[in-house]
PDB file of C-alpha atoms in Angstrom:
ATOM      1  CA  MET A   1       2.199 -14.453  40.624  1.00  0.00           C
ATOM      2  CA  ASN A   2       1.995 -10.814  41.676  1.00  0.00           C
ATOM      3  CA  PRO A   3       3.435  -8.795  38.781  1.00  0.00           C
ATOM      4  CA  LEU A   4       4.619  -6.134  41.229  1.00  0.00           C
ATOM      5  CA  ASP A   5       6.720  -8.648  43.141  1.00  0.00           C
ATOM      6  CA  THR A   6       9.903  -7.747  41.295  1.00  0.00           C
ATOM      7  CA  PRO A   7      13.268  -6.345  42.435  1.00  0.00           C
ATOM      8  CA  LEU A   8      12.906  -3.677  39.752  1.00  0.00           C
ATOM      9  CA  GLY A   9      10.680  -1.772  42.162  1.00  0.00           C
ATOM     10  CA  PHE A  10      13.748  -1.240  44.342  1.00  0.00           C
ATOM     11  CA  SER A  11      16.316  -0.648  41.587  1.00  0.00           C
ATOM     12  CA  CYS A  12      17.992   2.764  41.510  1.00  0.00           C
ATOM     13  CA  ASP A  13      19.438   2.523  38.000  1.00  0.00           C
ATOM     14  CA  PHE A  14      18.185   1.298  34.626  1.00  0.00           C
ATOM     15  CA  LEU A  15      20.640   0.924  31.755  1.00  0.00           C
ATOM     16  CA  PHE A  16      19.403   1.158  28.155  1.00  0.00           C
ATOM     17  CA  VAL A  17      20.709  -1.268  25.531  1.00  0.00           C
ATOM     18  CA  PRO A  18      19.596  -1.130  21.875  1.00  0.00           C
ATOM     19  CA  GLY A  19      17.614  -4.195  20.893  1.00  0.00           C
ATOM     20  CA  THR A  20      19.757  -4.439  17.776  1.00  0.00           C
ATOM     21  CA  ARG A  21      22.941  -4.972  19.782  1.00  0.00           C
ATOM     22  CA  PRO A  22      22.641  -8.489  21.266  1.00  0.00           C
ATOM     23  CA  GLU A  23      26.390  -8.613  21.882  1.00  0.00           C
ATOM     24  CA  ARG A  24      25.825  -5.935  24.542  1.00  0.00           C
ATOM     25  CA  PHE A  25      22.985  -7.680  26.408  1.00  0.00           C
ATOM     26  CA  ILE A  26      25.153  -9.801  28.714  1.00  0.00           C
ATOM     27  CA  LYS A  27      27.702  -6.987  29.050  1.00  0.00           C
ATOM     28  CA  ALA A  28      24.947  -4.714  30.316  1.00  0.00           C
ATOM     29  CA  LEU A  29      23.739  -7.345  32.785  1.00  0.00           C
ATOM     30  CA  ASP A  30      27.332  -7.808  33.992  1.00  0.00           C
ATOM     31  CA  SER A  31      27.920  -4.049  34.287  1.00  0.00           C
ATOM     32  CA  GLY A  32      26.489  -3.912  37.806  1.00  0.00           C
ATOM     33  CA  ALA A  33      23.251  -2.294  36.622  1.00  0.00           C
ATOM     34  CA  HIS A  34      20.253  -3.183  38.754  1.00  0.00           C
ATOM     35  CA  GLY A  35      17.903  -3.010  35.760  1.00  0.00           C
ATOM     36  CA  VAL A  36      18.644  -3.412  32.052  1.00  0.00           C
ATOM     37  CA  ILE A  37      16.241  -2.070  29.419  1.00  0.00           C
ATOM     38  CA  LEU A  38      16.274  -3.818  26.044  1.00  0.00           C
ATOM     39  CA  ASP A  39      15.113  -0.974  23.827  1.00  0.00           C
ATOM     40  CA  LEU A  40      12.833  -1.401  20.824  1.00  0.00           C
ATOM     41  CA  GLU A  41      12.029   2.300  20.495  1.00  0.00           C
ATOM     42  CA  ASP A  42      14.373   5.277  20.149  1.00  0.00           C
ATOM     43  CA  ALA A  43      17.588   3.280  19.775  1.00  0.00           C
ATOM     44  CA  VAL A  44      16.198   1.250  16.861  1.00  0.00           C
ATOM     45  CA  ALA A  45      15.587   2.575  13.344  1.00  0.00           C
ATOM     46  CA  GLU A  46      12.204   1.844  11.754  1.00  0.00           C
ATOM     47  CA  GLU A  47      13.667  -0.625   9.290  1.00  0.00           C
ATOM     48  CA  ASP A  48      15.349  -2.540  12.138  1.00  0.00           C
ATOM     49  CA  LYS A  49      12.358  -3.045  14.456  1.00  0.00           C
ATOM     50  CA  GLU A  50      11.739  -6.665  13.442  1.00  0.00           C
ATOM     51  CA  ALA A  51      15.455  -7.447  13.612  1.00  0.00           C
ATOM     52  CA  ALA A  52      15.551  -6.063  17.164  1.00  0.00           C
ATOM     53  CA  ARG A  53      12.622  -8.238  18.254  1.00  0.00           C
ATOM     54  CA  THR A  54      14.300 -11.254  16.671  1.00  0.00           C
ATOM     55  CA  ALA A  55      17.577 -10.496  18.443  1.00  0.00           C
ATOM     56  CA  ILE A  56      15.835 -10.311  21.827  1.00  0.00           C
ATOM     57  CA  ARG A  57      13.829 -13.481  21.143  1.00  0.00           C
ATOM     58  CA  THR A  58      16.983 -15.346  20.122  1.00  0.00           C
ATOM     59  CA  ALA A  59      18.997 -14.177  23.132  1.00  0.00           C
ATOM     60  CA  TRP A  60      16.288 -14.791  25.718  1.00  0.00           C
ATOM     61  CA  PRO A  61      16.994 -18.521  26.424  1.00  0.00           C
ATOM     62  CA  GLN A  62      20.605 -17.601  27.245  1.00  0.00           C
ATOM     63  CA  PHE A  63      19.582 -15.445  30.214  1.00  0.00           C
ATOM     64  CA  SER A  64      19.459 -16.972  33.685  1.00  0.00           C
ATOM     65  CA  ALA A  65      16.342 -16.740  35.843  1.00  0.00           C
ATOM     66  CA  GLU A  66      18.062 -14.054  37.936  1.00  0.00           C
ATOM     67  CA  GLN A  67      18.974 -12.046  34.846  1.00  0.00           C
ATOM     68  CA  LYS A  68      15.432 -12.210  33.489  1.00  0.00           C
ATOM     69  CA  LYS A  69      14.184 -10.609  36.701  1.00  0.00           C
ATOM     70  CA  ARG A  70      16.374  -7.575  35.935  1.00  0.00           C
ATOM     71  CA  LEU A  71      15.368  -7.227  32.285  1.00  0.00           C
ATOM     72  CA  VAL A  72      12.859  -4.687  31.007  1.00  0.00           C
ATOM     73  CA  ILE A  73      11.621  -4.384  27.445  1.00  0.00           C
ATOM     74  CA  ARG A  74      10.832  -0.894  26.187  1.00  0.00           C
ATOM     75  CA  THR A  75       8.158  -1.106  23.527  1.00  0.00           C
ATOM     76  CA  ASN A  76       7.432   1.399  20.837  1.00  0.00           C
ATOM     77  CA  SER A  77       4.727   3.927  21.699  1.00  0.00           C
ATOM     78  CA  PRO A  78       1.134   2.638  21.908  1.00  0.00           C
ATOM     79  CA  GLY A  79       0.120   4.725  18.897  1.00  0.00           C
ATOM     80  CA  SER A  80       2.788   3.260  16.623  1.00  0.00           C
ATOM     81  CA  LYS A  81       2.426   0.468  14.073  1.00  0.00           C
ATOM     82  CA  PHE A  82       5.089  -1.530  15.940  1.00  0.00           C
ATOM     83  CA  TYR A  83       3.382  -1.664  19.339  1.00  0.00           C
ATOM     84  CA  SER A  84       1.243  -4.771  18.848  1.00  0.00           C
ATOM     85  CA  ALA A  85       4.213  -6.862  17.744  1.00  0.00           C
ATOM     86  CA  ASP A  86       6.172  -5.618  20.760  1.00  0.00           C
ATOM     87  CA  LEU A  87       3.389  -6.744  23.119  1.00  0.00           C
ATOM     88  CA  ILE A  88       3.258 -10.146  21.428  1.00  0.00           C
ATOM     89  CA  LEU A  89       7.007 -10.522  21.974  1.00  0.00           C
ATOM     90  CA  ALA A  90       6.706  -9.542  25.643  1.00  0.00           C
ATOM     91  CA  GLN A  91       3.857 -12.025  26.089  1.00  0.00           C
ATOM     92  CA  GLU A  92       5.838 -14.796  24.396  1.00  0.00           C
ATOM     93  CA  LEU A  93       8.893 -14.195  26.589  1.00  0.00           C
ATOM     94  CA  GLN A  94       6.859 -13.580  29.768  1.00  0.00           C
ATOM     95  CA  VAL A  95       8.927 -10.531  30.609  1.00  0.00           C
ATOM     96  CA  ALA A  96       9.033  -9.366  34.216  1.00  0.00           C
ATOM     97  CA  CYS A  97       8.617  -5.707  33.312  1.00  0.00           C
ATOM     98  CA  LEU A  98       7.512  -3.541  30.408  1.00  0.00           C
ATOM     99  CA  LEU A  99       8.436   0.108  29.855  1.00  0.00           C
ATOM    100  CA  ILE A 100       5.778   1.863  27.764  1.00  0.00           C
ATOM    101  CA  PRO A 101       6.992   5.137  26.216  1.00  0.00           C
ATOM    102  CA  LYS A 102       4.732   8.120  25.627  1.00  0.00           C
ATOM    103  CA  SER A 103       2.069   6.716  27.945  1.00  0.00           C
ATOM    104  CA  GLU A 104      -0.977   8.957  27.732  1.00  0.00           C
ATOM    105  CA  SER A 105      -4.001   7.105  29.111  1.00  0.00           C
ATOM    106  CA  VAL A 106      -5.151   4.556  31.641  1.00  0.00           C
ATOM    107  CA  ASP A 107      -6.651   2.505  28.800  1.00  0.00           C
ATOM    108  CA  GLN A 108      -3.225   2.039  27.223  1.00  0.00           C
ATOM    109  CA  ILE A 109      -1.795   0.672  30.461  1.00  0.00           C
ATOM    110  CA  ASN A 110      -4.801  -1.472  31.340  1.00  0.00           C
ATOM    111  CA  GLY A 111      -4.788  -2.862  27.802  1.00  0.00           C
ATOM    112  CA  ALA A 112      -1.179  -3.968  28.158  1.00  0.00           C
ATOM    113  CA  ALA A 113      -1.969  -5.428  31.579  1.00  0.00           C
ATOM    114  CA  LEU A 114      -4.730  -7.566  30.055  1.00  0.00           C
ATOM    115  CA  VAL A 115      -2.274  -9.041  27.567  1.00  0.00           C
ATOM    116  CA  LEU A 116       0.479  -9.403  30.186  1.00  0.00           C
ATOM    117  CA  PRO A 117      -1.194 -10.240  33.531  1.00  0.00           C
ATOM    118  CA  ASN A 118       2.087 -11.303  35.145  1.00  0.00           C
ATOM    119  CA  THR A 119       4.164  -8.330  34.005  1.00  0.00           C
ATOM    120  CA  ALA A 120       4.905  -5.129  35.924  1.00  0.00           C
ATOM    121  CA  ILE A 121       4.463  -1.954  33.892  1.00  0.00           C
ATOM    122  CA  ILE A 122       6.432   1.291  33.941  1.00  0.00           C
ATOM    123  CA  PRO A 123       4.600   4.069  32.075  1.00  0.00           C
ATOM    124  CA  MET A 124       6.999   6.643  30.650  1.00  0.00           C
ATOM    125  CA  ILE A 125       5.766  10.231  30.928  1.00  0.00           C
ATOM    126  CA  GLU A 126       7.154  12.287  28.061  1.00  0.00           C
ATOM    127  CA  THR A 127       4.285  14.268  26.543  1.00  0.00           C
ATOM    128  CA  ALA A 128       1.997  17.059  27.687  1.00  0.00           C
ATOM    129  CA  ILE A 129      -0.970  14.679  27.581  1.00  0.00           C
ATOM    130  CA  GLY A 130       0.829  12.121  29.710  1.00  0.00           C
ATOM    131  CA  LEU A 131       1.772  14.776  32.237  1.00  0.00           C
ATOM    132  CA  ASP A 132      -1.799  16.063  32.354  1.00  0.00           C
ATOM    133  CA  ARG A 133      -3.116  12.539  33.010  1.00  0.00           C
ATOM    134  CA  LEU A 134      -0.527  11.558  35.597  1.00  0.00           C
ATOM    135  CA  ARG A 135      -3.006  10.711  38.337  1.00  0.00           C
ATOM    136  CA  GLU A 136      -5.010   8.220  36.280  1.00  0.00           C
ATOM    137  CA  ILE A 137      -1.953   6.656  34.648  1.00  0.00           C
ATOM    138  CA  SER A 138      -0.234   6.123  38.005  1.00  0.00           C
ATOM    139  CA  THR A 139      -3.250   4.175  39.324  1.00  0.00           C
ATOM    140  CA  ALA A 140      -3.659   1.936  36.262  1.00  0.00           C
ATOM    141  CA  ASN A 141      -3.351  -1.824  36.587  1.00  0.00           C
ATOM    142  CA  GLN A 142       0.062  -3.340  37.338  1.00  0.00           C
ATOM    143  CA  VAL A 143       1.914  -0.023  37.396  1.00  0.00           C
ATOM    144  CA  LEU A 144       5.166  -0.569  39.270  1.00  0.00           C
ATOM    145  CA  ARG A 145       6.485   2.997  39.045  1.00  0.00           C
ATOM    146  CA  LEU A 146       6.564   5.938  36.647  1.00  0.00           C
ATOM    147  CA  ALA A 147       9.499   7.081  34.523  1.00  0.00           C
ATOM    148  CA  LEU A 148      10.267  10.537  33.154  1.00  0.00           C
ATOM    149  CA  GLY A 149      11.217  10.942  29.505  1.00  0.00           C
ATOM    150  CA  ASN A 150      12.859  14.305  30.049  1.00  0.00           C
ATOM    151  CA  LEU A 151      14.200  14.920  26.543  1.00  0.00           C
ATOM    152  CA  ASP A 152      10.972  14.060  24.735  1.00  0.00           C
ATOM    153  CA  LEU A 153       8.938  16.056  27.243  1.00  0.00           C
ATOM    154  CA  GLN A 154      11.087  19.127  26.618  1.00  0.00           C
ATOM    155  CA  ALA A 155      10.547  18.744  22.887  1.00  0.00           C
ATOM    156  CA  ASP A 156       6.799  18.207  23.233  1.00  0.00           C
ATOM    157  CA  LEU A 157       6.440  21.297  25.417  1.00  0.00           C
ATOM    158  CA  GLY A 158       8.694  23.398  23.196  1.00  0.00           C
ATOM    159  CA  MET A 159      11.136  23.986  26.038  1.00  0.00           C
ATOM    160  CA  ILE A 160      14.744  25.070  25.758  1.00  0.00           C
ATOM    161  CA  CYS A 161      16.130  23.959  29.120  1.00  0.00           C
ATOM    162  CA  ASP A 162      19.271  25.083  30.862  1.00  0.00           C
ATOM    163  CA  PRO A 163      21.876  22.408  31.757  1.00  0.00           C
ATOM    164  CA  GLN A 164      20.148  21.780  35.090  1.00  0.00           C
ATOM    165  CA  GLU A 165      16.738  21.431  33.404  1.00  0.00           C
ATOM    166  CA  THR A 166      15.329  23.993  35.812  1.00  0.00           C
ATOM    167  CA  GLU A 167      12.303  24.375  33.547  1.00  0.00           C
ATOM    168  CA  LEU A 168      11.311  20.740  34.259  1.00  0.00           C
ATOM    169  CA  GLN A 169      11.278  21.076  38.043  1.00  0.00           C
ATOM    170  CA  THR A 170       7.491  21.364  38.154  1.00  0.00           C
ATOM    171  CA  ALA A 171       7.029  18.274  35.975  1.00  0.00           C
ATOM    172  CA  ARG A 172       9.400  16.289  38.172  1.00  0.00           C
ATOM    173  CA  TYR A 173       7.525  17.355  41.283  1.00  0.00           C
ATOM    174  CA  GLN A 174       4.208  16.326  39.727  1.00  0.00           C
ATOM    175  CA  ILE A 175       5.539  12.856  38.892  1.00  0.00           C
ATOM    176  CA  VAL A 176       6.863  12.345  42.428  1.00  0.00           C
ATOM    177  CA  LEU A 177       3.579  13.576  43.908  1.00  0.00           C
ATOM    178  CA  ALA A 178       1.443  11.335  41.674  1.00  0.00           C
ATOM    179  CA  SER A 179       3.575   8.334  42.597  1.00  0.00           C
ATOM    180  CA  ARG A 180       3.161   9.017  46.297  1.00  0.00           C
ATOM    181  CA  LEU A 181      -0.596   9.488  46.019  1.00  0.00           C
ATOM    182  CA  ALA A 182      -0.927   6.263  44.010  1.00  0.00           C
ATOM    183  CA  GLN A 183       1.184   4.430  46.615  1.00  0.00           C
ATOM    184  CA  ILE A 184       3.567   3.006  44.027  1.00  0.00           C
ATOM    185  CA  ALA A 185       7.368   2.828  44.072  1.00  0.00           C
ATOM    186  CA  PRO A 186       9.304   6.103  43.714  1.00  0.00           C
ATOM    187  CA  PRO A 187       9.618   7.179  40.066  1.00  0.00           C
ATOM    188  CA  ILE A 188      12.589   6.914  37.720  1.00  0.00           C
ATOM    189  CA  ASP A 189      14.224  10.146  36.589  1.00  0.00           C
ATOM    190  CA  GLY A 190      15.247  10.713  32.978  1.00  0.00           C
ATOM    191  CA  VAL A 191      18.596  10.454  31.251  1.00  0.00           C
ATOM    192  CA  THR A 192      21.670  12.652  31.318  1.00  0.00           C
ATOM    193  CA  PRO A 193      22.615  12.969  27.615  1.00  0.00           C
ATOM    194  CA  SER A 194      26.328  13.426  28.285  1.00  0.00           C
ATOM    195  CA  THR A 195      28.320  10.282  28.966  1.00  0.00           C
ATOM    196  CA  ASP A 196      31.589  12.149  29.595  1.00  0.00           C
ATOM    197  CA  ASP A 197      30.504  14.981  31.902  1.00  0.00           C
ATOM    198  CA  LEU A 198      30.784  12.997  35.125  1.00  0.00           C
ATOM    199  CA  PRO A 199      30.047  15.956  37.451  1.00  0.00           C
ATOM    200  CA  ARG A 200      26.832  16.613  35.487  1.00  0.00           C
ATOM    201  CA  ILE A 201      25.746  12.979  35.885  1.00  0.00           C
ATOM    202  CA  THR A 202      26.488  13.146  39.610  1.00  0.00           C
ATOM    203  CA  ASP A 203      24.573  16.403  40.028  1.00  0.00           C
ATOM    204  CA  ASP A 204      21.581  15.068  38.089  1.00  0.00           C
ATOM    205  CA  ALA A 205      21.454  11.861  40.139  1.00  0.00           C
ATOM    206  CA  GLU A 206      21.778  13.714  43.449  1.00  0.00           C
ATOM    207  CA  ARG A 207      19.008  16.120  42.402  1.00  0.00           C
ATOM    208  CA  ALA A 208      16.785  13.158  41.522  1.00  0.00           C
ATOM    209  CA  LYS A 209      17.256  11.660  44.980  1.00  0.00           C
ATOM    210  CA  ARG A 210      16.607  14.994  46.715  1.00  0.00           C
ATOM    211  CA  MET A 211      13.388  15.465  44.748  1.00  0.00           C
ATOM    212  CA  GLY A 212      12.018  12.057  45.732  1.00  0.00           C
ATOM    213  CA  PHE A 213      12.888   9.976  42.696  1.00  0.00           C
ATOM    214  CA  GLY A 214      13.982   6.436  43.429  1.00  0.00           C
ATOM    215  CA  ALA A 215      16.054   5.751  40.335  1.00  0.00           C
ATOM    216  CA  LYS A 216      17.575   7.188  37.184  1.00  0.00           C
ATOM    217  CA  LEU A 217      17.796   6.060  33.568  1.00  0.00           C
ATOM    218  CA  CYS A 218      21.320   5.493  32.211  1.00  0.00           C
ATOM    219  CA  ILE A 219      22.500   5.474  28.603  1.00  0.00           C
ATOM    220  CA  HIS A 220      26.066   4.241  29.180  1.00  0.00           C
ATOM    221  CA  PRO A 221      27.599   1.682  31.572  1.00  0.00           C
ATOM    222  CA  LYS A 222      29.954   4.269  33.083  1.00  0.00           C
ATOM    223  CA  GLN A 223      26.938   6.226  34.330  1.00  0.00           C
ATOM    224  CA  VAL A 224      25.731   3.248  36.405  1.00  0.00           C
ATOM    225  CA  ALA A 225      28.237   3.391  39.271  1.00  0.00           C
ATOM    226  CA  ILE A 226      27.846   7.170  39.565  1.00  0.00           C
ATOM    227  CA  VAL A 227      24.066   6.860  39.850  1.00  0.00           C
ATOM    228  CA  GLN A 228      24.309   4.032  42.367  1.00  0.00           C
ATOM    229  CA  THR A 229      26.691   6.050  44.535  1.00  0.00           C
ATOM    230  CA  ALA A 230      24.347   9.050  44.465  1.00  0.00           C
ATOM    231  CA  PHE A 231      21.389   6.932  45.576  1.00  0.00           C
ATOM    232  CA  MET A 232      23.305   4.914  48.176  1.00  0.00           C
ATOM    233  CA  PRO A 233      21.571   5.315  51.559  1.00  0.00           C
ATOM    234  CA  THR A 234      23.286   7.026  54.454  1.00  0.00           C
ATOM    235  CA  GLU A 235      23.714   5.258  57.797  1.00  0.00           C
ATOM    236  CA  GLU A 236      20.913   7.397  59.205  1.00  0.00           C
ATOM    237  CA  GLU A 237      18.600   6.392  56.356  1.00  0.00           C
ATOM    238  CA  ILE A 238      19.458   2.729  56.910  1.00  0.00           C
ATOM    239  CA  ARG A 239      18.673   2.916  60.627  1.00  0.00           C
ATOM    240  CA  TRP A 240      15.366   4.639  59.888  1.00  0.00           C
ATOM    241  CA  ALA A 241      14.458   1.988  57.305  1.00  0.00           C
ATOM    242  CA  GLN A 242      15.196  -0.811  59.750  1.00  0.00           C
ATOM    243  CA  ARG A 243      12.930   0.781  62.338  1.00  0.00           C
ATOM    244  CA  VAL A 244      10.142   1.160  59.766  1.00  0.00           C
ATOM    245  CA  ILE A 245      10.351  -2.510  58.805  1.00  0.00           C
ATOM    246  CA  GLU A 246      10.381  -3.569  62.451  1.00  0.00           C
ATOM    247  CA  ALA A 247       7.317  -1.425  63.175  1.00  0.00           C
ATOM    248  CA  ASP A 248       5.531  -2.782  60.108  1.00  0.00           C
ATOM    249  CA  HIS A 249       6.256  -6.376  61.120  1.00  0.00           C
ATOM    250  CA  ALA A 250       5.103  -5.729  64.671  1.00  0.00           C
ATOM    251  CA  SER A 251       1.806  -4.332  63.386  1.00  0.00           C
ATOM    252  CA  LYS A 252       1.472  -7.222  60.895  1.00  0.00           C
ATOM    253  CA  GLY A 253       0.962  -4.746  58.086  1.00  0.00           C
ATOM    254  CA  GLY A 254      -1.635  -2.696  59.929  1.00  0.00           C
ATOM    255  CA  ALA A 255      -1.594   1.059  60.394  1.00  0.00           C
ATOM    256  CA  VAL A 256       1.114   2.130  62.815  1.00  0.00           C
ATOM    257  CA  LYS A 257       2.897   5.343  63.792  1.00  0.00           C
ATOM    258  CA  LEU A 258       6.642   5.775  64.142  1.00  0.00           C
ATOM    259  CA  ASP A 259       7.996   8.993  65.631  1.00  0.00           C
ATOM    260  CA  GLY A 260       4.567  10.506  65.086  1.00  0.00           C
ATOM    261  CA  ARG A 261       4.508   9.600  61.399  1.00  0.00           C
ATOM    262  CA  MET A 262       2.004   7.184  59.865  1.00  0.00           C
ATOM    263  CA  ILE A 263       3.696   4.166  58.319  1.00  0.00           C
ATOM    264  CA  ASP A 264       1.757   3.240  55.165  1.00  0.00           C
ATOM    265  CA  ARG A 265       2.633   1.242  52.052  1.00  0.00           C
ATOM    266  CA  PRO A 266       4.770   3.885  50.278  1.00  0.00           C
ATOM    267  CA  VAL A 267       6.812   4.410  53.453  1.00  0.00           C
ATOM    268  CA  VAL A 268       7.337   0.657  53.814  1.00  0.00           C
ATOM    269  CA  LEU A 269       8.279   0.426  50.128  1.00  0.00           C
ATOM    270  CA  LEU A 270      10.821   3.200  50.579  1.00  0.00           C
ATOM    271  CA  ALA A 271      12.275   1.446  53.635  1.00  0.00           C
ATOM    272  CA  GLN A 272      12.507  -1.862  51.772  1.00  0.00           C
ATOM    273  CA  ARG A 273      14.190  -0.151  48.865  1.00  0.00           C
ATOM    274  CA  THR A 274      16.656   1.608  51.176  1.00  0.00           C
ATOM    275  CA  LEU A 275      17.676  -1.681  52.773  1.00  0.00           C
ATOM    276  CA  ALA A 276      17.870  -3.424  49.395  1.00  0.00           C
ATOM    277  CA  LEU A 277      20.251  -0.733  48.081  1.00  0.00           C
ATOM    278  CA  ALA A 278      22.316  -1.038  51.239  1.00  0.00           C
ATOM    279  CA  GLY A 279      22.486  -4.816  50.854  1.00  0.00           C
ATOM    280  CA  LYS A 280      20.636  -5.354  54.131  1.00  0.00           C
ATOM    281  CA  HIS A 281      17.349  -6.800  52.829  1.00  0.00           C
TER     282      HIS A 281
END
């Protein structure tokens, strides 16, 4: 099985759920979210880490095959004392996708890939070291796409950002660029801390799309529909995507030009994602 053969590469929204709240797992899956992240890290206190793993392990048999394809487990950071147990849990459950916070080296990602050969990996970039090593991290084994941990990155860099996070524009650009060069799926933008400021959530999601991100992290179910609307393809984008797929099929995956532009894997991935979001895949 190809670990990168997962619909999560085309998802435009990922909803966090604390691993200690099993009563919310199915609710999150039924919320309309394309991806649901069962969180073992920030949302779980140190004394509750084992309880969170147990809750996920206990709930897992209740999920359908389709639901399991949309589930992501966020581990604790690779340098923490909880990380090994998180990997063992992911291996036991054969999770489709793993989100690794504070990713800082290719060895961390390749190590997880060795343990989980059938699991896609999303490295989360939220430290200065991770940002500095973007290129190597993005080309590590089984990397599906990158994710930005915007709040932790601000803290690590000592930033005090304005509401639009203008100070993080360069970091966002670097993550989009690294993803394109590595020919992986478009990255996932960070969270909007406010759950009630709907215009702010809309603005953040629309900015993410303009900058080249393919998705956004959500911390509340009511953010999901707003993010999906922001990322919904236009009719023009849908027509372009259909032409790209037709050209790719005609060339049988070989190099081909469309309107003077080379159609390579990232362009095909973007077209597939566009059609998937539009319900035309």
